[in-house]
Amino acid sequence: MSKIKTIGVVTSGGDAPGMNAAVRAVVRAGIHYGFSILGVRKGYEGLLRGDIVEMSLRSVGDIIHRGGTSLQTARSAEFATAEGVKKAISIAKVFGMDALIVIGGDGSFRGLLDLSKYGLATMGIPGTIDNDIACTEYTIGFDTALNTVQDAIDKIRDTAYSHDRCSVLEVMGRKAGYIALNVGISGGAEAVILPEKEFDIDKDIIKPIMEGRNRGKKHYLVVIAEGVGGAGEVAQYIEEKTDIKSRATILGHIQRGGSPTVYDRVMASRMGAYAVKLLHEGVTNRIIALQKGALVNFDVQEALAMKKTIDKDMIELSKILAM
Ligand code: F6P
């Protein structure tokens, strides 16, 4: 059983829809198990400044449906240094924090590992729209982001149809193409360009568009992951090569906002409560993950060493269905 009495919770890195649901679950499950819960505001930056508040059952009321993170977040340069980590440990001690639950991505988990080396008990919950954390099949925010992009694609298709145009859409994902691949399939794109796979603009974009035109298609969608980028140049190239009027849209931060989907709320609630349950059982320094539908946990170092690969069958499917 655990010696931990007080748990801190922080959201770190890029915000993701569902982070609020995860914080709510940590606070309410934590209080259920008898822990005191501290909310660290503005990511690791807030930890360094002692921007820490006592959380109660009511302080997480009315947030489950909200996008963003009510604790706010930041990317901290100071925390990335050895001095920053030591300072964070000393501030945690000042507030009597025995453990810290971090909701964020890989970068945030590296910070977690540093903190655990100084004896702070830690727990990581995967929260990023990119779904790019290797140890887990799912990260909080991914489903909401996919639905936001899909909504944009449906709107873009209306105007592409009306003008017989080609739309080139650039979506987020940092160095990963999970958002692009999924919306490429759900949005019926003629081509999906991913950072995980080398591409040839003539073979992978121009050819399927021209073949589609020969079969009677009049409007087209190309999805490009931000890890590849260059939507504007691609649209220009398509227009020059095919005479099809083309427009580029870079969706940007709209993909990070919005009310979380049911899936994200439930997943965040499950992951948040599971992280607290593990601490209650005396298990520390783990990253929560979803594997084959079940929640599991990995040692932080082990989790960070894992490599994520993109599903080749999904890439193949996106091509077959683009006909
Ligand atoms: O990790 C989430 C994400 O939205 C990425 O898809 C994107 O590359 C990055 O964050 C953008 O970061 P920022 O909001 O700091 O510009």
mmCIF file of C-alpha atoms and ligand atoms in Angstrom:
data_model
loop_
_atom_site.group_PDB
_atom_site.id
_atom_site.type_symbol
_atom_site.label_atom_id
_atom_site.label_comp_id
_atom_site.label_asym_id
_atom_site.label_seq_id
_atom_site.Cartn_x
_atom_site.Cartn_y
_atom_site.Cartn_z
ATOM 1 C CA MET A 1 0.000 0.000 0.000
ATOM 2 C CA SER A 2 1.010 3.576 -0.672
ATOM 3 C CA LYS A 3 2.764 6.062 1.627
ATOM 4 C CA ILE A 4 1.600 8.826 -0.659
ATOM 5 C CA LYS A 5 -0.777 11.347 0.896
ATOM 6 C CA THR A 6 -0.746 14.282 -1.505
ATOM 7 C CA ILE A 7 -0.880 14.045 -5.292
ATOM 8 C CA GLY A 8 -0.277 16.913 -7.718
ATOM 9 C CA VAL A 9 -1.885 16.971 -11.143
ATOM 10 C CA VAL A 10 -0.591 18.991 -14.085
ATOM 11 C CA THR A 11 -1.409 19.333 -17.790
ATOM 12 C CA SER A 12 1.686 19.873 -19.894
ATOM 13 C CA GLY A 13 2.689 20.545 -23.512
ATOM 14 C CA GLY A 14 0.000 21.168 -26.132
ATOM 15 C CA ASP A 15 -3.533 21.144 -24.765
ATOM 16 C CA ALA A 16 -5.900 18.403 -25.940
ATOM 17 C CA PRO A 17 -9.675 18.022 -25.650
ATOM 18 C CA GLY A 18 -10.390 15.643 -22.786
ATOM 19 C CA MET A 19 -7.603 16.907 -20.524
ATOM 20 C CA ASN A 20 -10.252 18.464 -18.290
ATOM 21 C CA ALA A 21 -12.049 15.132 -18.003
ATOM 22 C CA ALA A 22 -8.748 13.524 -16.982
ATOM 23 C CA VAL A 23 -8.058 16.196 -14.331
ATOM 24 C CA ARG A 24 -11.605 15.776 -13.015
ATOM 25 C CA ALA A 25 -11.110 12.007 -12.768
ATOM 26 C CA VAL A 26 -7.779 12.408 -10.944
ATOM 27 C CA VAL A 27 -9.312 14.821 -8.437
ATOM 28 C CA ARG A 28 -12.492 12.872 -7.782
ATOM 29 C CA ALA A 29 -10.909 9.404 -7.755
ATOM 30 C CA GLY A 30 -8.073 10.829 -5.623
ATOM 31 C CA ILE A 31 -10.460 12.221 -3.025
ATOM 32 C CA HIS A 32 -12.382 8.923 -3.146
ATOM 33 C CA TYR A 33 -9.174 7.086 -2.122
ATOM 34 C CA GLY A 34 -8.453 9.642 0.629
ATOM 35 C CA PHE A 35 -5.653 11.606 -1.071
ATOM 36 C CA SER A 36 -5.264 15.392 -0.975
ATOM 37 C CA ILE A 37 -5.026 16.727 -4.524
ATOM 38 C CA LEU A 38 -3.066 19.778 -5.660
ATOM 39 C CA GLY A 39 -3.627 21.350 -9.073
ATOM 40 C CA VAL A 40 -0.450 22.688 -10.711
ATOM 41 C CA ARG A 41 -1.332 25.482 -13.119
ATOM 42 C CA LYS A 42 0.422 26.265 -16.424
ATOM 43 C CA GLY A 43 2.407 23.055 -16.802
ATOM 44 C CA TYR A 44 5.925 22.552 -15.411
ATOM 45 C CA GLU A 45 6.324 26.334 -15.612
ATOM 46 C CA GLY A 46 3.667 26.623 -12.884
ATOM 47 C CA LEU A 47 5.425 23.982 -10.773
ATOM 48 C CA LEU A 48 8.619 26.073 -10.892
ATOM 49 C CA ARG A 49 6.688 29.156 -9.796
ATOM 50 C CA GLY A 50 4.687 27.370 -7.108
ATOM 51 C CA ASP A 51 1.466 28.147 -8.988
ATOM 52 C CA ILE A 52 -0.295 25.371 -7.097
ATOM 53 C CA VAL A 53 -3.827 25.230 -5.698
ATOM 54 C CA GLU A 54 -5.717 22.787 -3.483
ATOM 55 C CA MET A 55 -8.344 20.917 -5.536
ATOM 56 C CA SER A 56 -11.754 19.908 -4.212
ATOM 57 C CA LEU A 57 -14.646 17.888 -5.594
ATOM 58 C CA ARG A 58 -16.268 21.159 -6.670
ATOM 59 C CA SER A 59 -13.170 22.698 -8.259
ATOM 60 C CA VAL A 60 -13.539 20.257 -11.166
ATOM 61 C CA GLY A 61 -17.297 20.769 -11.553
ATOM 62 C CA ASP A 62 -18.582 21.877 -14.964
ATOM 63 C CA ILE A 63 -15.355 21.153 -16.858
ATOM 64 C CA ILE A 64 -15.889 17.663 -18.343
ATOM 65 C CA HIS A 65 -17.464 19.102 -21.500
ATOM 66 C CA ARG A 66 -14.933 21.876 -22.045
ATOM 67 C CA GLY A 67 -12.022 21.794 -24.482
ATOM 68 C CA GLY A 68 -8.558 23.101 -23.600
ATOM 69 C CA THR A 69 -7.317 22.661 -20.053
ATOM 70 C CA SER A 70 -8.714 24.569 -17.102
ATOM 71 C CA LEU A 71 -5.356 24.132 -15.308
ATOM 72 C CA GLN A 72 -3.788 25.736 -18.398
ATOM 73 C CA THR A 73 -0.515 24.511 -19.877
ATOM 74 C CA ALA A 74 2.898 25.661 -21.116
ATOM 75 C CA ARG A 75 6.076 24.445 -22.741
ATOM 76 C CA SER A 76 8.837 25.237 -20.190
ATOM 77 C CA ALA A 77 12.428 25.859 -21.293
ATOM 78 C CA GLU A 78 13.661 26.210 -17.687
ATOM 79 C CA PHE A 79 12.261 22.837 -16.648
ATOM 80 C CA ALA A 80 14.230 21.184 -19.460
ATOM 81 C CA THR A 81 17.480 21.998 -17.586
ATOM 82 C CA ALA A 82 18.983 20.037 -14.650
ATOM 83 C CA GLU A 83 18.637 23.134 -12.418
ATOM 84 C CA GLY A 84 14.993 23.445 -13.433
ATOM 85 C CA VAL A 85 14.248 19.860 -12.409
ATOM 86 C CA LYS A 86 15.978 20.327 -9.025
ATOM 87 C CA LYS A 87 14.013 23.518 -8.445
ATOM 88 C CA ALA A 88 10.767 21.715 -9.321
ATOM 89 C CA ILE A 89 11.585 19.008 -6.748
ATOM 90 C CA SER A 90 12.216 21.608 -4.056
ATOM 91 C CA ILE A 91 8.911 23.358 -4.843
ATOM 92 C CA ALA A 92 7.072 20.009 -4.714
ATOM 93 C CA LYS A 93 8.551 19.516 -1.219
ATOM 94 C CA VAL A 94 7.416 23.005 -0.122
ATOM 95 C CA PHE A 95 3.826 22.030 -1.000
ATOM 96 C CA GLY A 96 4.120 18.541 0.526
ATOM 97 C CA MET A 97 3.548 16.903 -2.855
ATOM 98 C CA ASP A 98 4.455 13.189 -2.708
ATOM 99 C CA ALA A 99 3.457 12.313 -6.261
ATOM 100 C CA LEU A 100 2.767 14.056 -9.562
ATOM 101 C CA ILE A 101 0.397 12.955 -12.307
ATOM 102 C CA VAL A 102 1.259 14.536 -15.648
ATOM 103 C CA ILE A 103 -1.233 14.635 -18.498
ATOM 104 C CA GLY A 104 0.680 15.315 -21.709
ATOM 105 C CA GLY A 105 2.863 13.918 -24.480
ATOM 106 C CA ASP A 106 6.311 12.385 -24.838
ATOM 107 C CA GLY A 107 8.146 15.641 -24.020
ATOM 108 C CA SER A 108 6.204 15.950 -20.763
ATOM 109 C CA PHE A 109 6.990 12.323 -19.893
ATOM 110 C CA ARG A 110 10.713 12.981 -20.282
ATOM 111 C CA GLY A 111 10.278 15.633 -17.559
ATOM 112 C CA LEU A 112 8.457 13.051 -15.471
ATOM 113 C CA LEU A 113 11.392 10.676 -15.744
ATOM 114 C CA ASP A 114 13.754 13.419 -14.538
ATOM 115 C CA LEU A 115 11.521 14.125 -11.538
ATOM 116 C CA SER A 116 11.265 10.446 -10.631
ATOM 117 C CA LYS A 117 15.080 10.210 -10.515
ATOM 118 C CA TYR A 118 14.945 12.677 -7.576
ATOM 119 C CA GLY A 119 12.457 10.530 -5.712
ATOM 120 C CA LEU A 120 9.128 12.119 -6.623
ATOM 121 C CA ALA A 121 6.528 9.425 -7.367
ATOM 122 C CA THR A 122 5.154 9.971 -10.859
ATOM 123 C CA MET A 123 2.428 8.822 -13.208
ATOM 124 C CA GLY A 124 1.891 9.823 -16.861
ATOM 125 C CA ILE A 125 -1.398 9.989 -18.720
ATOM 126 C CA PRO A 126 -1.122 10.269 -22.532
ATOM 127 C CA GLY A 127 -2.819 13.471 -23.713
ATOM 128 C CA THR A 128 -2.142 14.833 -27.189
ATOM 129 C CA ILE A 129 -4.198 15.150 -30.350
ATOM 130 C CA ASP A 130 -1.302 13.572 -32.304
ATOM 131 C CA ASN A 131 -1.720 9.984 -30.977
ATOM 132 C CA ASP A 132 2.055 9.669 -31.346
ATOM 133 C CA ILE A 133 2.981 8.045 -28.007
ATOM 134 C CA ALA A 134 4.515 4.648 -28.691
ATOM 135 C CA CYS A 135 3.374 2.659 -25.650
ATOM 136 C CA THR A 136 -0.324 3.364 -26.179
ATOM 137 C CA GLU A 137 -2.810 2.811 -28.965
ATOM 138 C CA TYR A 138 -4.698 5.944 -27.885
ATOM 139 C CA THR A 139 -3.962 9.413 -26.551
ATOM 140 C CA ILE A 140 -6.603 11.721 -25.073
ATOM 141 C CA GLY A 141 -7.796 14.291 -27.624
ATOM 142 C CA PHE A 142 -7.172 12.271 -30.782
ATOM 143 C CA ASP A 143 -10.817 11.370 -31.421
ATOM 144 C CA THR A 144 -12.049 14.931 -30.924
ATOM 145 C CA ALA A 145 -9.343 16.284 -33.254
ATOM 146 C CA LEU A 146 -10.286 13.694 -35.905
ATOM 147 C CA ASN A 147 -13.929 14.742 -35.699
ATOM 148 C CA THR A 148 -12.994 18.429 -35.922
ATOM 149 C CA VAL A 149 -10.915 17.764 -39.043
ATOM 150 C CA GLN A 150 -13.677 15.606 -40.516
ATOM 151 C CA ASP A 151 -16.179 18.425 -40.029
ATOM 152 C CA ALA A 152 -13.788 20.784 -41.856
ATOM 153 C CA ILE A 153 -13.304 18.274 -44.677
ATOM 154 C CA ASP A 154 -17.052 17.931 -45.186
ATOM 155 C CA LYS A 155 -17.303 21.723 -45.512
ATOM 156 C CA ILE A 156 -14.289 21.921 -47.809
ATOM 157 C CA ARG A 157 -15.768 19.170 -50.003
ATOM 158 C CA ASP A 158 -18.943 21.258 -50.482
ATOM 159 C CA THR A 159 -17.008 24.133 -51.978
ATOM 160 C CA ALA A 160 -14.571 21.868 -53.902
ATOM 161 C CA TYR A 161 -17.613 20.147 -55.452
ATOM 162 C CA SER A 162 -19.294 23.443 -56.331
ATOM 163 C CA HIS A 163 -16.203 24.729 -58.185
ATOM 164 C CA ASP A 164 -14.786 21.440 -59.554
ATOM 165 C CA ARG A 165 -11.615 22.107 -57.570
ATOM 166 C CA CYS A 166 -8.922 20.227 -55.747
ATOM 167 C CA SER A 167 -8.528 20.913 -52.022
ATOM 168 C CA VAL A 168 -5.206 20.370 -50.360
ATOM 169 C CA LEU A 169 -5.602 20.128 -46.598
ATOM 170 C CA GLU A 170 -2.719 20.267 -44.133
ATOM 171 C CA VAL A 171 -3.470 18.712 -40.751
ATOM 172 C CA MET A 172 -1.539 18.626 -37.456
ATOM 173 C CA GLY A 173 0.375 15.710 -36.001
ATOM 174 C CA ARG A 174 3.877 17.070 -35.418
ATOM 175 C CA LYS A 175 6.175 14.342 -36.868
ATOM 176 C CA ALA A 176 3.421 11.732 -37.042
ATOM 177 C CA GLY A 177 0.732 11.049 -39.629
ATOM 178 C CA TYR A 178 -2.023 9.438 -37.533
ATOM 179 C CA ILE A 179 -4.456 12.331 -37.911
ATOM 180 C CA ALA A 180 -3.751 12.588 -41.664
ATOM 181 C CA LEU A 181 -4.143 8.867 -42.310
ATOM 182 C CA ASN A 182 -7.397 8.531 -40.407
ATOM 183 C CA VAL A 183 -9.086 11.590 -41.891
ATOM 184 C CA GLY A 184 -7.721 10.634 -45.303
ATOM 185 C CA ILE A 185 -9.772 7.458 -45.053
ATOM 186 C CA SER A 186 -12.819 9.001 -43.367
ATOM 187 C CA GLY A 187 -12.788 11.991 -45.747
ATOM 188 C CA GLY A 188 -12.296 9.953 -48.932
ATOM 189 C CA ALA A 189 -9.053 11.657 -49.992
ATOM 190 C CA GLU A 190 -7.499 10.923 -53.378
ATOM 191 C CA ALA A 191 -4.055 11.099 -51.766
ATOM 192 C CA VAL A 192 -2.723 11.054 -48.194
ATOM 193 C CA ILE A 193 0.838 12.217 -47.632
ATOM 194 C CA LEU A 194 2.528 11.121 -44.398
ATOM 195 C CA PRO A 195 5.916 11.797 -42.793
ATOM 196 C CA GLU A 196 6.322 8.067 -42.159
ATOM 197 C CA LYS A 197 6.403 7.256 -45.889
ATOM 198 C CA GLU A 198 8.486 8.821 -48.638
ATOM 199 C CA PHE A 199 6.413 10.246 -51.445
ATOM 200 C CA ASP A 200 6.771 11.237 -55.051
ATOM 201 C CA ILE A 201 4.470 14.116 -55.964
ATOM 202 C CA ASP A 202 3.817 12.885 -59.526
ATOM 203 C CA LYS A 203 3.250 9.254 -58.613
ATOM 204 C CA ASP A 204 1.416 9.750 -55.302
ATOM 205 C CA ILE A 205 -0.626 12.901 -55.997
ATOM 206 C CA ILE A 206 -0.801 13.849 -59.687
ATOM 207 C CA LYS A 207 -1.349 10.303 -61.001
ATOM 208 C CA PRO A 208 -4.317 9.404 -58.745
ATOM 209 C CA ILE A 209 -5.896 12.787 -59.494
ATOM 210 C CA MET A 210 -5.529 12.323 -63.278
ATOM 211 C CA GLU A 211 -6.718 8.719 -63.125
ATOM 212 C CA GLY A 212 -9.700 9.880 -61.080
ATOM 213 C CA ARG A 213 -10.456 12.561 -63.657
ATOM 214 C CA ASN A 214 -10.345 9.904 -66.426
ATOM 215 C CA ARG A 215 -12.958 7.943 -64.471
ATOM 216 C CA GLY A 216 -15.196 11.007 -64.228
ATOM 217 C CA LYS A 217 -14.167 12.651 -60.943
ATOM 218 C CA LYS A 218 -14.554 16.415 -60.847
ATOM 219 C CA HIS A 219 -13.304 17.415 -57.410
ATOM 220 C CA TYR A 220 -10.465 16.083 -55.323
ATOM 221 C CA LEU A 221 -9.030 16.041 -51.817
ATOM 222 C CA VAL A 222 -5.381 15.702 -50.873
ATOM 223 C CA VAL A 223 -4.498 15.409 -47.157
ATOM 224 C CA ILE A 224 -0.972 16.321 -46.072
ATOM 225 C CA ALA A 225 0.424 15.832 -42.575
ATOM 226 C CA GLU A 226 2.198 18.879 -41.103
ATOM 227 C CA GLY A 227 5.328 16.726 -40.686
ATOM 228 C CA VAL A 228 5.570 16.875 -44.499
ATOM 229 C CA GLY A 229 4.036 20.331 -44.938
ATOM 230 C CA GLY A 230 4.032 22.461 -48.075
ATOM 231 C CA ALA A 231 0.271 22.416 -48.784
ATOM 232 C CA GLY A 232 0.477 25.722 -50.675
ATOM 233 C CA GLU A 233 3.262 24.513 -52.978
ATOM 234 C CA VAL A 234 1.485 21.196 -53.572
ATOM 235 C CA ALA A 235 -1.750 22.999 -54.541
ATOM 236 C CA GLN A 236 0.203 25.195 -56.979
ATOM 237 C CA TYR A 237 1.937 22.167 -58.498
ATOM 238 C CA ILE A 238 -1.372 20.316 -58.948
ATOM 239 C CA GLU A 239 -2.852 23.346 -60.732
ATOM 240 C CA GLU A 240 0.162 23.703 -63.048
ATOM 241 C CA LYS A 241 0.335 20.000 -63.889
ATOM 242 C CA THR A 242 -3.374 19.212 -64.260
ATOM 243 C CA ASP A 243 -5.136 22.542 -64.921
ATOM 244 C CA ILE A 244 -7.453 21.695 -62.032
ATOM 245 C CA LYS A 245 -7.958 24.787 -59.861
ATOM 246 C CA SER A 246 -6.512 23.985 -56.436
ATOM 247 C CA ARG A 247 -6.706 25.609 -53.035
ATOM 248 C CA ALA A 248 -4.689 24.925 -49.894
ATOM 249 C CA THR A 249 -6.075 25.024 -46.344
ATOM 250 C CA ILE A 250 -3.881 24.753 -43.269
ATOM 251 C CA LEU A 251 -6.276 23.843 -40.475
ATOM 252 C CA GLY A 252 -3.964 24.808 -37.608
ATOM 253 C CA HIS A 253 -5.009 25.187 -33.988
ATOM 254 C CA ILE A 254 -8.732 24.736 -34.615
ATOM 255 C CA GLN A 255 -7.804 21.037 -34.388
ATOM 256 C CA ARG A 256 -6.796 21.416 -30.746
ATOM 257 C CA GLY A 257 -9.994 23.001 -29.459
ATOM 258 C CA GLY A 258 -13.625 22.088 -28.992
ATOM 259 C CA SER A 259 -15.784 20.082 -26.665
ATOM 260 C CA PRO A 260 -14.346 16.557 -26.267
ATOM 261 C CA THR A 261 -16.188 13.633 -27.853
ATOM 262 C CA VAL A 262 -17.794 10.959 -25.692
ATOM 263 C CA TYR A 263 -14.872 8.648 -26.483
ATOM 264 C CA ASP A 264 -12.331 11.206 -25.240
ATOM 265 C CA ARG A 265 -14.331 11.972 -22.097
ATOM 266 C CA VAL A 266 -14.695 8.298 -21.206
ATOM 267 C CA MET A 267 -11.082 7.424 -22.046
ATOM 268 C CA ALA A 268 -9.786 10.426 -20.065
ATOM 269 C CA SER A 269 -12.014 9.509 -17.104
ATOM 270 C CA ARG A 270 -10.780 5.904 -17.177
ATOM 271 C CA MET A 271 -7.117 6.851 -17.523
ATOM 272 C CA GLY A 272 -7.308 9.508 -14.795
ATOM 273 C CA ALA A 273 -8.957 7.180 -12.293
ATOM 274 C CA TYR A 274 -6.597 4.312 -13.200
ATOM 275 C CA ALA A 275 -3.518 6.488 -12.560
ATOM 276 C CA VAL A 276 -4.803 7.327 -9.072
ATOM 277 C CA LYS A 277 -5.722 3.689 -8.353
ATOM 278 C CA LEU A 278 -2.161 2.622 -9.207
ATOM 279 C CA LEU A 279 -0.715 5.230 -6.820
ATOM 280 C CA HIS A 280 -3.160 4.004 -4.170
ATOM 281 C CA GLU A 281 -1.762 0.500 -4.672
ATOM 282 C CA GLY A 282 1.799 1.821 -4.270
ATOM 283 C CA VAL A 283 2.682 1.554 -7.967
ATOM 284 C CA THR A 284 4.713 4.554 -9.199
ATOM 285 C CA ASN A 285 6.657 5.891 -12.174
ATOM 286 C CA ARG A 286 4.389 4.423 -14.854
ATOM 287 C CA ILE A 287 2.763 5.646 -18.053
ATOM 288 C CA ILE A 288 -0.878 4.705 -18.556
ATOM 289 C CA ALA A 289 -1.609 3.097 -21.927
ATOM 290 C CA LEU A 290 -4.410 1.524 -23.906
ATOM 291 C CA GLN A 291 -3.576 -1.855 -25.415
ATOM 292 C CA LYS A 292 -6.234 -3.952 -27.177
ATOM 293 C CA GLY A 293 -9.010 -2.048 -25.412
ATOM 294 C CA ALA A 294 -7.625 -2.510 -21.891
ATOM 295 C CA LEU A 295 -5.769 -0.062 -19.681
ATOM 296 C CA VAL A 296 -2.235 -1.159 -18.858
ATOM 297 C CA ASN A 297 0.869 0.638 -17.576
ATOM 298 C CA PHE A 298 4.540 0.781 -18.498
ATOM 299 C CA ASP A 299 7.699 1.887 -16.730
ATOM 300 C CA VAL A 300 8.382 5.488 -17.859
ATOM 301 C CA GLN A 301 11.852 4.741 -19.239
ATOM 302 C CA GLU A 302 10.628 1.626 -21.032
ATOM 303 C CA ALA A 303 7.688 3.541 -22.503
ATOM 304 C CA LEU A 304 9.916 6.358 -23.777
ATOM 305 C CA ALA A 305 12.239 3.869 -25.490
ATOM 306 C CA MET A 306 9.390 2.323 -27.520
ATOM 307 C CA LYS A 307 8.929 3.151 -31.219
ATOM 308 C CA LYS A 308 5.526 3.629 -32.793
ATOM 309 C CA THR A 309 4.914 2.458 -36.334
ATOM 310 C CA ILE A 310 2.068 3.471 -38.584
ATOM 311 C CA ASP A 311 -0.335 0.784 -39.779
ATOM 312 C CA LYS A 312 0.739 -0.205 -43.319
ATOM 313 C CA ASP A 313 -2.644 -1.847 -43.989
ATOM 314 C CA MET A 314 -4.353 1.486 -43.275
ATOM 315 C CA ILE A 315 -2.058 3.224 -45.790
ATOM 316 C CA GLU A 316 -2.904 0.546 -48.368
ATOM 317 C CA LEU A 317 -6.610 0.899 -47.578
ATOM 318 C CA SER A 318 -6.493 4.665 -48.096
ATOM 319 C CA LYS A 319 -5.145 4.011 -51.632
ATOM 320 C CA ILE A 320 -7.591 1.245 -52.537
ATOM 321 C CA LEU A 321 -10.604 3.295 -51.425
ATOM 322 C CA ALA A 322 -9.393 6.455 -53.179
ATOM 323 C CA MET A 323 -10.255 4.918 -56.583
HETATM 324 O O1 F6P B 1 1.311 18.154 -30.167
HETATM 325 C C1 F6P B 1 0.144 18.807 -30.537
HETATM 326 C C2 F6P B 1 0.420 19.822 -31.612
HETATM 327 O O2 F6P B 1 -0.796 20.483 -31.915
HETATM 328 C C3 F6P B 1 1.083 19.291 -32.869
HETATM 329 O O3 F6P B 1 0.179 18.643 -33.731
HETATM 330 C C4 F6P B 1 1.702 20.544 -33.425
HETATM 331 O O4 F6P B 1 2.829 20.219 -34.214
HETATM 332 C C5 F6P B 1 2.116 21.298 -32.186
HETATM 333 O O5 F6P B 1 1.331 20.792 -31.123
HETATM 334 C C6 F6P B 1 1.928 22.796 -32.264
HETATM 335 O O6 F6P B 1 2.450 23.345 -31.099
HETATM 336 P P1 F6P B 1 2.177 24.846 -30.617
HETATM 337 O O7 F6P B 1 0.728 24.958 -30.221
HETATM 338 O O8 F6P B 1 3.094 25.046 -29.489
HETATM 339 O O9 F6P B 1 2.463 25.720 -31.806
#
